[in-house]
PDB file of C-alpha atoms in Angstrom:
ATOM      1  CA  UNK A   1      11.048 -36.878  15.782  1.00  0.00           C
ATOM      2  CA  UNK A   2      10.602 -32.761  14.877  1.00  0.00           C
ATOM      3  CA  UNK A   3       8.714 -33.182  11.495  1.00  0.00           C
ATOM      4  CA  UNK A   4      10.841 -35.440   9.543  1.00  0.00           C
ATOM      5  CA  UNK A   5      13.618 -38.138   9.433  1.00  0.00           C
ATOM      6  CA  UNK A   6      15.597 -37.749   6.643  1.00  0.00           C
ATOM      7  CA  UNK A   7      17.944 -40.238   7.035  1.00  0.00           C
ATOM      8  CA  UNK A   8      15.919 -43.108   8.392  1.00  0.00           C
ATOM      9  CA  UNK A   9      18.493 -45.419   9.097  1.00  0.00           C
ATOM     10  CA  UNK A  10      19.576 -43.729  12.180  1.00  0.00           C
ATOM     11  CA  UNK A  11      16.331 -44.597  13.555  1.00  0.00           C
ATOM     12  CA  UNK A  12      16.907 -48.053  15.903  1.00  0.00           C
ATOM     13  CA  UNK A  13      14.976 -50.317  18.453  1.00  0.00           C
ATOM     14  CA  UNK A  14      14.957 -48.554  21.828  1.00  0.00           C
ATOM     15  CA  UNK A  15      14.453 -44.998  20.594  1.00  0.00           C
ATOM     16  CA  UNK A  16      12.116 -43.286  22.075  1.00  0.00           C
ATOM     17  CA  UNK A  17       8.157 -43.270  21.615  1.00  0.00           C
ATOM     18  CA  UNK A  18       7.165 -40.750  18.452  1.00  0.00           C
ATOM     19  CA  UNK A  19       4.466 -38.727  18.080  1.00  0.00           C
ATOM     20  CA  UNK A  20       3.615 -36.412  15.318  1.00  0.00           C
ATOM     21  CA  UNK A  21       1.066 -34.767  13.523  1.00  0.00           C
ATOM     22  CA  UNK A  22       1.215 -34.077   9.655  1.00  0.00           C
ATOM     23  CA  UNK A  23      -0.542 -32.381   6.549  1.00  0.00           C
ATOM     24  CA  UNK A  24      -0.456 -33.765   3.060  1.00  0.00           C
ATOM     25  CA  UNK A  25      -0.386 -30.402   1.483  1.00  0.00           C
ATOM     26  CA  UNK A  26       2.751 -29.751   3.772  1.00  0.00           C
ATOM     27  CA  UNK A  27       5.373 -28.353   1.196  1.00  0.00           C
ATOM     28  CA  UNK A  28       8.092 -27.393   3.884  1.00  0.00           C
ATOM     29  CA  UNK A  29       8.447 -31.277   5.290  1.00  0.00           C
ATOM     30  CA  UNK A  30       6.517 -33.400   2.352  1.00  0.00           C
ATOM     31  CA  UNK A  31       4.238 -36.081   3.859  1.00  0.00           C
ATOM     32  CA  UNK A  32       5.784 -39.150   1.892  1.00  0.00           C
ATOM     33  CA  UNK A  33       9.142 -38.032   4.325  1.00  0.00           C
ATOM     34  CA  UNK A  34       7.344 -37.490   7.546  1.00  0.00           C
ATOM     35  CA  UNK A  35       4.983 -40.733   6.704  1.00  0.00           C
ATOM     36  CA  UNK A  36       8.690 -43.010   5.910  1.00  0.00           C
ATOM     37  CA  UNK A  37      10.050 -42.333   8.967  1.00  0.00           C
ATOM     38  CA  UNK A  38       7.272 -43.188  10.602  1.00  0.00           C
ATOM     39  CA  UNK A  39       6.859 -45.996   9.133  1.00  0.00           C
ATOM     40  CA  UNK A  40      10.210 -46.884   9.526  1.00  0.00           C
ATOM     41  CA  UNK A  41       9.848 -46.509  12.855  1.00  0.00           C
ATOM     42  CA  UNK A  42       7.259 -48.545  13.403  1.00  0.00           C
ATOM     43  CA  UNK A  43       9.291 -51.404  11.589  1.00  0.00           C
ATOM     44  CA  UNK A  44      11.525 -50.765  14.142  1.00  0.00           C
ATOM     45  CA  UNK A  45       9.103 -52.074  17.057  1.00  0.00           C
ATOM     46  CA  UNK A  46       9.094 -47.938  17.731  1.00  0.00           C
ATOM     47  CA  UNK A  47       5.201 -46.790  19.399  1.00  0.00           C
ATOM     48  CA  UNK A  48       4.291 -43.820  17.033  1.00  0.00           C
ATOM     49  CA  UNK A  49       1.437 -42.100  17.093  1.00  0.00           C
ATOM     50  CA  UNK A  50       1.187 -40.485  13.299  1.00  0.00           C
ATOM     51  CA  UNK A  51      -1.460 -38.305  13.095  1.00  0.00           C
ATOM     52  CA  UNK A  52      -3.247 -36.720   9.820  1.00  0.00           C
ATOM     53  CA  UNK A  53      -5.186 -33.490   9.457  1.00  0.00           C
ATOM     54  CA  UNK A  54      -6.465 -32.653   5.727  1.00  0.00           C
ATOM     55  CA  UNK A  55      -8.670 -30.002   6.492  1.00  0.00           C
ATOM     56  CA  UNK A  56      -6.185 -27.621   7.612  1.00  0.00           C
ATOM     57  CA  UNK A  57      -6.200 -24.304   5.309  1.00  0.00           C
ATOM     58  CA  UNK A  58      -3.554 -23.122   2.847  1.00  0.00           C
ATOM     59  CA  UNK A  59      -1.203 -21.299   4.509  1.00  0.00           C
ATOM     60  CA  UNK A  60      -1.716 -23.339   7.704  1.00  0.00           C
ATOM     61  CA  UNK A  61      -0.215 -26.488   7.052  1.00  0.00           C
ATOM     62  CA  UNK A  62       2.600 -26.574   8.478  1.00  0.00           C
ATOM     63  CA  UNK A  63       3.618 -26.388  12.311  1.00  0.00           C
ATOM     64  CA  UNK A  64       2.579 -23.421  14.507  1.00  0.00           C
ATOM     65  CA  UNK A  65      -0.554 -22.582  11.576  1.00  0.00           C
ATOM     66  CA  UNK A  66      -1.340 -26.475  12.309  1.00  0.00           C
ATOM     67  CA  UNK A  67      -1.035 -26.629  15.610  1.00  0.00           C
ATOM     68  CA  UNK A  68      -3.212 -23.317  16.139  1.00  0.00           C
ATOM     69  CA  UNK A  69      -5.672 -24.746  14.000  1.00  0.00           C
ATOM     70  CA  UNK A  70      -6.165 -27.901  15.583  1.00  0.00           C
ATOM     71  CA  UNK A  71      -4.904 -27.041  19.406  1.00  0.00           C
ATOM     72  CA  UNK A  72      -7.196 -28.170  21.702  1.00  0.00           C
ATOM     73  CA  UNK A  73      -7.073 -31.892  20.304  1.00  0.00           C
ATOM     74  CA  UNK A  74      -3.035 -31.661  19.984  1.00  0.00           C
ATOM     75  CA  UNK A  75      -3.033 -30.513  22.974  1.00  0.00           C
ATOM     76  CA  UNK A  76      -5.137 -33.373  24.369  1.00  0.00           C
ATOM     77  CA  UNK A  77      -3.424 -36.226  22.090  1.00  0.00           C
ATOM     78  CA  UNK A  78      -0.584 -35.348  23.056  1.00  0.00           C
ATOM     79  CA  UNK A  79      -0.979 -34.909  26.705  1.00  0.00           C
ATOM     80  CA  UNK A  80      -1.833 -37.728  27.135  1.00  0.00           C
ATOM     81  CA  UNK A  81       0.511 -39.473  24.694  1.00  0.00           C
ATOM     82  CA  UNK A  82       3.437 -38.106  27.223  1.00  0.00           C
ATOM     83  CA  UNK A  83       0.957 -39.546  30.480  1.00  0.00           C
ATOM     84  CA  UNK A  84       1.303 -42.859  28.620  1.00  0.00           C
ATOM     85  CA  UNK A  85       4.275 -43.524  27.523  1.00  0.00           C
ATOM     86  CA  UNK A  86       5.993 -42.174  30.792  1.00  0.00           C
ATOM     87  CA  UNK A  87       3.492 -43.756  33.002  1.00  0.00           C
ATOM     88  CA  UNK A  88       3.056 -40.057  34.503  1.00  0.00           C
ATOM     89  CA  UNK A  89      -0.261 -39.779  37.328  1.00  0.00           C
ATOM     90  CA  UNK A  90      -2.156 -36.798  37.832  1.00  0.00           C
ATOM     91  CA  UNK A  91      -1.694 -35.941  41.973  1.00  0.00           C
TER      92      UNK A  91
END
């Protein structure tokens, strides 16, 4: 899921695993959006992994000024959100 299901009834059991990350001051894809498909996911019997930053500055809220902001816990999060859910090893 890339920021936002619009429609969320093509989301169905046996998708895959979602993980995102999410501002509330986000005006390009608004929370309540990311946060229902999500949700609806997780109705769905979906993992997801939603995760919430509100201290992320104006201007900043939204994808790469997000991720730069908070990269070296995204980067672990989701790391090992991908090890998990693909039952990956380190050799």
């Amino acid at each position: 899921m890339s920021g936002a299901a619009y429609d969320t009834s093509i989301i169905g059991r046996g998708d895959s695993p979602v993980i995102q990350a999410h501002n509330p001051a986000d005006q390009a894809v608004l929370y309540s959006i990311a946060r229902e498909g999500a949700d609806v996911a997780l109705a769905k019997g979906l993992i997801v992994d939603f995760i919430t930053y509100r201290d992320t500055a104006p201007g900043t809220v939204h994808a790469m000024g997000m991720y730069e902001a908070h990269k070296a816990e995204l980067d672990t999060k989701v790391t090992a959100f991908f090890y998990e859910q693909l039952q990956l090893t380190q050799t």
